[in-house]
Short mmCIF file of C-alpha atoms and ligand atoms in Angstrom, two decimals:
data_model
loop_
_atom_site.label_atom_id
_atom_site.label_comp_id
_atom_site.label_asym_id
_atom_site.label_seq_id
_atom_site.Cartn_x
_atom_site.Cartn_y
_atom_site.Cartn_z
CA MET A 1 0.00 0.00 0.00
CA ILE A 2 1.32 3.47 -0.92
CA THR A 3 0.72 5.85 1.94
CA SER A 4 -0.01 9.36 0.75
CA VAL A 5 2.07 12.12 2.26
CA GLN A 6 1.23 15.85 2.31
CA LEU A 7 4.42 17.21 0.81
CA ILE A 8 5.42 20.82 0.51
CA PRO A 9 5.21 21.56 -3.24
CA LEU A 10 8.92 21.89 -3.89
CA LEU A 11 9.46 18.27 -2.81
CA GLU A 12 7.17 16.90 -5.56
CA PRO A 13 10.21 15.73 -7.61
CA ILE A 14 11.07 13.28 -4.80
CA ARG A 15 7.48 12.18 -4.10
CA PRO A 16 8.19 8.48 -4.85
CA GLN A 17 11.09 8.47 -2.38
CA MET A 18 9.08 10.32 0.27
CA GLU A 19 6.19 7.88 -0.14
CA ARG A 20 8.61 5.03 0.43
CA VAL A 21 9.74 6.75 3.65
CA GLU A 22 6.08 7.08 4.64
CA CYS A 23 5.49 3.36 4.04
CA LEU A 24 8.52 2.47 6.09
CA LEU A 25 7.34 4.64 8.98
CA HIS A 26 4.16 2.56 8.97
CA GLU A 27 5.73 -0.84 8.22
CA THR A 28 8.23 -0.47 11.05
CA LEU A 29 5.39 -0.32 13.54
CA THR A 30 3.47 -3.34 12.19
CA GLU A 31 4.62 -5.66 14.99
CA VAL A 32 4.04 -3.15 17.79
CA GLU A 33 1.28 -4.14 20.21
CA GLU A 34 -1.95 -2.16 20.51
CA PRO A 35 -2.77 0.43 21.73
CA ILE A 36 0.82 1.62 21.40
CA ARG A 37 0.89 1.17 17.62
CA SER A 38 -2.14 3.31 16.88
CA LYS A 39 -0.93 6.08 19.19
CA LEU A 40 2.50 6.10 17.53
CA ARG A 41 0.89 6.28 14.08
CA TYR A 42 -1.37 9.06 15.29
CA SER A 43 1.69 10.99 16.44
CA LEU A 44 3.70 10.37 13.28
CA ASP A 45 0.98 11.44 10.85
CA GLY A 46 0.86 14.95 9.40
CA GLY A 47 4.48 16.15 9.75
CA LYS A 48 6.12 18.11 6.95
CA ARG A 49 8.92 15.49 6.80
CA LEU A 50 11.59 18.13 6.29
CA ARG A 51 14.35 16.21 8.02
CA PRO A 52 13.73 12.98 6.07
CA SER A 53 13.68 15.01 2.85
CA LEU A 54 17.04 16.41 3.88
CA VAL A 55 18.35 12.85 4.23
CA ILE A 56 16.99 11.80 0.82
CA LEU A 57 18.20 14.91 -1.03
CA SER A 58 21.63 14.97 0.64
CA GLY A 59 22.15 11.33 -0.33
CA GLN A 60 20.85 11.89 -3.84
CA VAL A 61 23.42 14.62 -4.46
CA PHE A 62 25.85 11.68 -4.72
CA ALA A 63 23.86 8.66 -5.93
CA PRO A 64 20.32 7.37 -6.51
CA THR A 65 18.48 6.50 -3.29
CA THR A 66 18.90 2.95 -2.00
CA GLU A 67 17.09 1.11 0.82
CA PRO A 68 19.38 2.21 3.71
CA PHE A 69 18.59 5.88 3.00
CA TYR A 70 14.89 5.17 3.55
CA SER A 71 15.67 3.58 6.91
CA LEU A 72 17.82 6.55 7.89
CA ALA A 73 15.13 9.03 6.78
CA ALA A 74 12.41 7.16 8.71
CA ALA A 75 14.61 6.92 11.82
CA VAL A 76 15.25 10.65 11.74
CA ASP A 77 11.53 11.49 11.65
CA MET A 78 10.86 9.00 14.45
CA LEU A 79 13.48 10.69 16.59
CA HIS A 80 12.01 14.09 15.68
CA THR A 81 8.44 12.96 16.49
CA ALA A 82 9.58 11.53 19.82
CA THR A 83 11.07 14.91 20.74
CA LEU A 84 7.78 16.59 19.76
CA ILE A 85 5.74 14.27 21.99
CA HIS A 86 8.04 15.13 24.90
CA ASP A 87 8.24 18.83 23.98
CA ASP A 88 4.46 19.17 23.90
CA LEU A 89 4.14 17.64 27.34
CA LEU A 90 6.80 20.03 28.69
CA ASP A 91 5.20 23.02 26.90
CA GLU A 92 1.67 21.94 27.89
CA ALA A 93 0.72 22.34 24.21
CA SER A 94 -2.73 21.21 23.16
CA LEU A 95 -2.29 20.87 19.39
CA ARG A 96 0.36 19.28 17.15
CA ARG A 97 0.23 18.52 13.44
CA GLY A 98 -3.38 19.73 13.51
CA ARG A 99 -4.43 17.19 16.15
CA LYS A 100 -4.76 16.95 19.89
CA THR A 101 -1.38 16.27 21.48
CA LEU A 102 -0.75 12.76 22.76
CA HIS A 103 -0.51 13.71 26.43
CA THR A 104 -4.00 15.27 26.25
CA ILE A 105 -5.66 12.08 24.98
CA TRP A 106 -3.55 9.62 26.96
CA PRO A 107 -2.07 9.60 30.46
CA PRO A 108 0.95 11.96 30.34
CA GLY A 109 3.22 9.21 31.67
CA ALA A 110 2.16 6.92 28.83
CA ALA A 111 2.95 9.73 26.37
CA VAL A 112 6.48 10.00 27.79
CA LEU A 113 6.94 6.25 27.36
CA ALA A 114 5.45 6.33 23.84
CA GLY A 115 8.11 8.91 22.93
CA ASP A 116 10.76 6.60 24.38
CA TYR A 117 9.27 3.66 22.49
CA LEU A 118 9.57 5.62 19.24
CA LEU A 119 13.20 6.37 20.07
CA GLY A 120 13.73 2.62 20.51
CA GLN A 121 12.21 2.00 17.07
CA ALA A 122 14.45 4.66 15.54
CA ILE A 123 17.53 3.11 17.16
CA SER A 124 16.60 -0.33 15.74
CA LEU A 125 16.39 1.14 12.24
CA ILE A 126 19.77 2.84 12.63
CA ALA A 127 21.32 -0.36 14.01
CA GLU A 128 20.28 -2.22 10.85
CA LEU A 129 22.47 0.13 8.82
CA GLY A 130 25.50 -1.52 10.46
CA HIS A 131 27.38 1.77 10.38
CA PRO A 132 29.01 2.65 13.75
CA ARG A 133 29.84 6.22 12.72
CA ILE A 134 26.19 6.94 11.88
CA PHE A 135 25.12 5.28 15.15
CA LYS A 136 27.47 7.59 17.04
CA VAL A 137 26.19 10.74 15.31
CA PHE A 138 22.62 9.63 16.04
CA GLY A 139 23.33 9.03 19.75
CA GLU A 140 25.25 12.27 20.16
CA THR A 141 22.46 14.21 18.46
CA LEU A 142 19.89 12.78 20.87
CA CYS A 143 22.07 13.94 23.77
CA THR A 144 22.43 17.42 22.23
CA LEU A 145 18.65 17.73 21.68
CA CYS A 146 17.94 16.76 25.30
CA ALA A 147 20.58 19.17 26.61
CA GLY A 148 19.04 21.96 24.48
CA GLU A 149 15.55 21.35 25.83
CA ILE A 150 16.84 21.11 29.43
CA ARG A 151 18.75 24.39 28.98
CA ARG A 152 15.58 26.07 27.71
CA MET A 153 13.66 24.81 30.76
CA VAL A 154 16.14 25.84 33.39
CA ALA A 155 17.48 29.01 31.70
CA GLN A 156 18.39 31.42 34.46
CA GLY A 157 17.98 34.97 33.32
CA GLY A 158 20.71 34.96 30.64
CA HIS A 159 18.84 36.51 27.72
CA SER A 160 21.48 37.38 25.17
CA HIS A 161 21.55 36.67 21.44
CA GLN A 162 24.36 34.25 22.25
CA ASP A 163 22.19 32.32 24.74
CA TYR A 164 19.42 32.17 22.15
CA TYR A 165 21.66 30.88 19.35
CA ARG A 166 23.24 28.32 21.64
CA SER A 167 19.79 27.08 22.60
CA ILE A 168 18.34 26.77 19.08
CA GLU A 169 21.51 25.21 17.73
CA ALA A 170 21.13 22.41 20.28
CA LYS A 171 17.38 21.87 20.30
CA THR A 172 16.74 22.21 16.56
CA ALA A 173 19.72 22.80 14.28
CA SER A 174 21.53 19.72 15.63
CA LEU A 175 19.01 17.34 14.02
CA PHE A 176 19.14 19.17 10.68
CA THR A 177 22.96 19.00 10.88
CA ALA A 178 22.91 15.30 11.70
CA SER A 179 20.35 14.47 8.98
CA ALA A 180 22.55 15.92 6.24
CA GLU A 181 25.75 14.59 7.78
CA MET A 182 24.50 11.02 8.25
CA ALA A 183 23.26 10.95 4.63
CA GLY A 184 26.71 12.08 3.48
CA ILE A 185 28.39 9.36 5.55
CA LEU A 186 25.98 6.73 4.24
CA ALA A 187 26.67 7.86 0.67
CA GLY A 188 30.39 7.28 1.30
CA SER A 189 31.22 10.87 0.33
CA GLU A 190 34.53 12.57 0.99
CA GLU A 191 35.15 14.26 4.35
CA MET A 192 35.10 17.73 2.76
CA GLN A 193 31.68 17.04 1.32
CA ILE A 194 30.35 15.61 4.59
CA ALA A 195 31.57 18.82 6.26
CA ALA A 196 29.74 20.90 3.60
CA LEU A 197 26.53 18.94 4.24
CA ARG A 198 26.94 19.44 7.99
CA ARG A 199 27.28 23.17 7.49
CA PHE A 200 24.29 23.25 5.16
CA GLY A 201 22.15 21.41 7.72
CA ARG A 202 23.28 23.58 10.59
CA GLU A 203 22.59 26.92 8.91
CA LEU A 204 19.28 25.63 7.53
CA GLY A 205 18.25 24.47 11.01
CA MET A 206 19.11 27.86 12.54
CA ALA A 207 17.00 29.63 9.89
CA PHE A 208 14.20 27.12 10.46
CA GLN A 209 13.98 27.70 14.23
CA ILE A 210 14.16 31.50 13.91
CA VAL A 211 11.18 31.33 11.53
CA ASP A 212 9.40 28.97 13.94
CA ASP A 213 9.90 31.59 16.66
CA VAL A 214 8.62 34.33 14.34
CA LEU A 215 5.55 32.23 13.47
CA ASP A 216 4.86 31.98 17.21
CA PHE A 217 4.08 35.73 16.92
CA ILE A 218 2.56 36.10 13.46
CA GLY A 219 1.40 32.58 12.56
CA ASP A 220 -2.11 31.29 12.26
CA GLU A 221 -2.96 28.40 14.57
CA GLU A 222 -5.01 26.52 11.97
CA GLN A 223 -2.33 26.79 9.32
CA LEU A 224 0.48 26.00 11.78
CA GLY A 225 -1.35 23.00 13.20
CA LYS A 226 -0.02 24.01 16.62
CA PRO A 227 -0.80 26.85 19.04
CA ALA A 228 0.61 30.31 18.25
CA GLY A 229 2.04 32.48 21.02
CA SER A 230 2.79 29.49 23.20
CA ASP A 231 6.52 30.02 23.78
CA PHE A 232 5.85 33.61 24.71
CA ARG A 233 3.08 32.71 27.14
CA GLN A 234 5.57 30.44 28.84
CA GLY A 235 8.10 33.22 29.21
CA VAL A 236 10.55 31.78 26.66
CA VAL A 237 12.65 34.65 25.30
CA THR A 238 13.05 34.06 21.57
CA LEU A 239 14.70 36.25 18.94
CA PRO A 240 11.67 38.51 18.25
CA VAL A 241 11.45 39.23 22.00
CA LEU A 242 15.18 39.98 22.21
CA TYR A 243 14.93 42.44 19.32
CA TYR A 244 11.82 44.00 20.81
CA LEU A 245 13.49 44.54 24.19
CA GLU A 246 16.47 46.17 22.49
CA ARG A 247 14.34 48.45 20.34
CA VAL A 248 11.77 49.99 22.60
CA GLU A 249 12.03 52.36 25.55
CA ASN A 250 8.89 51.14 27.23
CA SER A 251 8.84 47.36 27.15
CA GLY A 252 6.04 47.25 29.75
CA PRO A 253 3.52 45.01 27.94
CA VAL A 254 6.12 42.34 27.21
CA HIS A 255 7.69 42.50 30.67
CA ALA A 256 4.23 42.04 32.15
CA VAL A 257 3.74 38.74 30.30
CA LEU A 258 7.28 37.54 30.93
CA SER A 259 6.82 38.18 34.63
CA GLY A 260 3.67 36.08 34.76
CA GLN A 261 0.68 38.28 33.82
CA GLN A 262 -0.74 35.80 31.36
CA ASP A 263 -4.36 36.91 30.95
CA GLU A 264 -5.53 37.31 27.34
CA GLY A 265 -5.55 41.11 27.54
CA HIS A 266 -1.87 41.33 28.51
CA VAL A 267 -0.80 38.61 26.07
CA CYS A 268 -2.59 40.21 23.09
CA ALA A 269 -1.21 43.67 23.89
CA ALA A 270 2.30 42.27 24.19
CA ILE A 271 2.09 40.25 20.96
CA GLU A 272 0.85 43.36 19.13
CA ALA A 273 3.69 45.42 20.65
CA VAL A 274 6.28 42.92 19.38
CA ARG A 275 4.65 42.79 15.94
CA SER A 276 4.68 46.54 15.47
CA SER A 277 8.21 47.13 16.79
CA GLY A 278 10.17 45.97 13.75
CA ALA A 279 11.39 42.92 15.72
CA ILE A 280 9.73 40.49 13.32
CA GLU A 281 11.47 42.01 10.28
CA ALA A 282 14.83 42.03 12.10
CA SER A 283 14.41 38.36 13.04
CA LEU A 284 13.44 37.39 9.50
CA ALA A 285 16.50 39.21 8.17
CA GLU A 286 18.63 36.96 10.41
CA ALA A 287 16.80 33.87 9.20
CA ARG A 288 17.44 34.97 5.61
CA ALA A 289 21.13 35.42 6.37
CA TYR A 290 21.35 31.87 7.77
CA ALA A 291 19.50 30.52 4.73
CA ARG A 292 21.96 32.29 2.44
CA GLN A 293 24.89 30.81 4.36
CA SER A 294 23.37 27.36 4.02
CA GLN A 295 23.15 27.88 0.27
CA GLU A 296 26.80 28.96 0.16
CA ALA A 297 27.77 25.71 1.84
CA LEU A 298 26.36 23.80 -1.13
CA ALA A 299 28.84 25.35 -3.57
CA THR A 300 31.43 22.56 -3.28
CA LEU A 301 28.91 19.73 -3.83
CA PRO A 302 28.18 18.22 -7.27
CA ASP A 303 25.83 20.52 -9.16
CA ASN A 304 22.66 18.54 -9.93
CA THR A 305 18.89 18.58 -9.39
CA SER A 306 19.16 17.37 -5.79
CA ARG A 307 21.58 20.15 -4.91
CA GLN A 308 19.20 22.66 -6.51
CA LEU A 309 16.33 21.27 -4.44
CA LEU A 310 18.40 21.66 -1.25
CA CYS A 311 19.00 25.26 -2.31
CA SER A 312 15.24 25.81 -2.77
CA LEU A 313 14.58 24.17 0.60
CA ALA A 314 16.58 26.99 2.22
CA ASP A 315 14.34 29.59 0.52
CA TYR A 316 11.22 27.68 1.57
CA VAL A 317 12.31 27.55 5.21
CA VAL A 318 12.27 31.36 5.37
CA GLU A 319 9.08 31.84 3.33
CA ARG A 320 7.03 29.11 5.03
CA LYS A 321 3.79 29.77 6.87
CA ARG A 322 3.55 26.37 8.63
C1 IPE B 1 8.68 21.50 14.79
O1 IPE B 1 9.32 21.05 13.64
C2 IPE B 1 9.66 21.57 15.91
C3 IPE B 1 10.68 22.59 15.76
C4 IPE B 1 11.93 22.33 15.73
C5 IPE B 1 10.29 23.98 15.69
P1 IPE B 1 8.51 20.89 12.27
O2 IPE B 1 7.81 22.18 11.96
O3 IPE B 1 9.42 20.36 11.23
O4 IPE B 1 7.42 19.80 12.67
P2 IPE B 1 6.58 18.79 11.76
O5 IPE B 1 7.40 17.55 11.68
O6 IPE B 1 6.34 19.42 10.42
O7 IPE B 1 5.32 18.58 12.54
C1 IPE B 2 11.24 22.59 20.29
O1 IPE B 2 11.07 23.90 19.86
C2 IPE B 2 12.04 21.84 19.31
C3 IPE B 2 12.29 20.44 19.70
C4 IPE B 2 13.48 19.99 19.79
C5 IPE B 2 11.19 19.54 19.98
P1 IPE B 2 9.63 24.54 19.99
O2 IPE B 2 9.05 24.34 21.34
O3 IPE B 2 9.70 25.94 19.45
O4 IPE B 2 8.81 23.65 18.94
P2 IPE B 2 7.27 23.83 18.68
O5 IPE B 2 7.03 25.27 18.36
O6 IPE B 2 6.57 23.37 19.90
O7 IPE B 2 7.00 22.97 17.47
MG1 MG B 3 7.12 23.47 21.81
MG1 MG B 4 8.05 26.88 18.41
#
């Protein structure tokens, strides 16, 4: 059975490969007992599959896609989905991928364990590749992601651009970096080219998270498939907030929310204040700069359709609305 996948339009040229990834995501869970299987499928459905597409395209820069790349791509989205299940519980988010979050329809403890279960499935897929270097990158990336999320939770006052970049590099860019890097390793490419893929993934991931943080202020909940304004309500200081605080004399409305005044009136006033301060444009300019740097990293790779699609992916990441 071909499972249909809702691809972003620019990935249409690799639809057959992405449908194979989709099938594998489902097939891998066939033996899992109920009700765990249906809850894992529920959680996996509806993602944009950006990281798996990064695996497929990075590999295809060097050679046509073979079976191990599908396993790697599926494992990467399983790891990503597991982090989302855990992230939503930590963020008390109600909506993900246009559906109720797992911890709101299941006991929260079971949701934690379902995330862990998915990590176990991802590890099994990676193990089948029989490639210790990829295994090591995968394990280290999981550690980096966890450290990034922990840092975000226990951040103590330090609200500099440097703190912000350190945080998003760990919690988000690390998996983009690893996706491109692991595909390069699997393709048997030269070290210089693996390094170029790493850099591409890293800069792309930075741009991606900055735009995610911008969408938290200007995005539409229905289109995003997840709540807007949620980081802000939780007092997380993202790039738009940093720019806002630097730009305005009277940062009262935002300080009120950050110091716990979370009623709708205060939150709406603060979001509007950030929107009209120029902070959104300044943040998007940074995202664009990262996207441009990611495109520069591609220069040393073979020039072919897959490389061009990676280049377009960097433009998409800045333009996206979901
Ligand atoms: C969401 O990532 C988590 C972040 C790092 C901001 P995506 O926006 O790629 O999530 P899905 O997979 O499409 O749901
Ligand atoms: C978390 O970032 C990224 C992960 C590593 C899970 P966010 O908290 O901004 O992700 P969203 O906005 O909930 O998707
Ligand atoms: Mg979140
Ligand atoms: Mg977010």
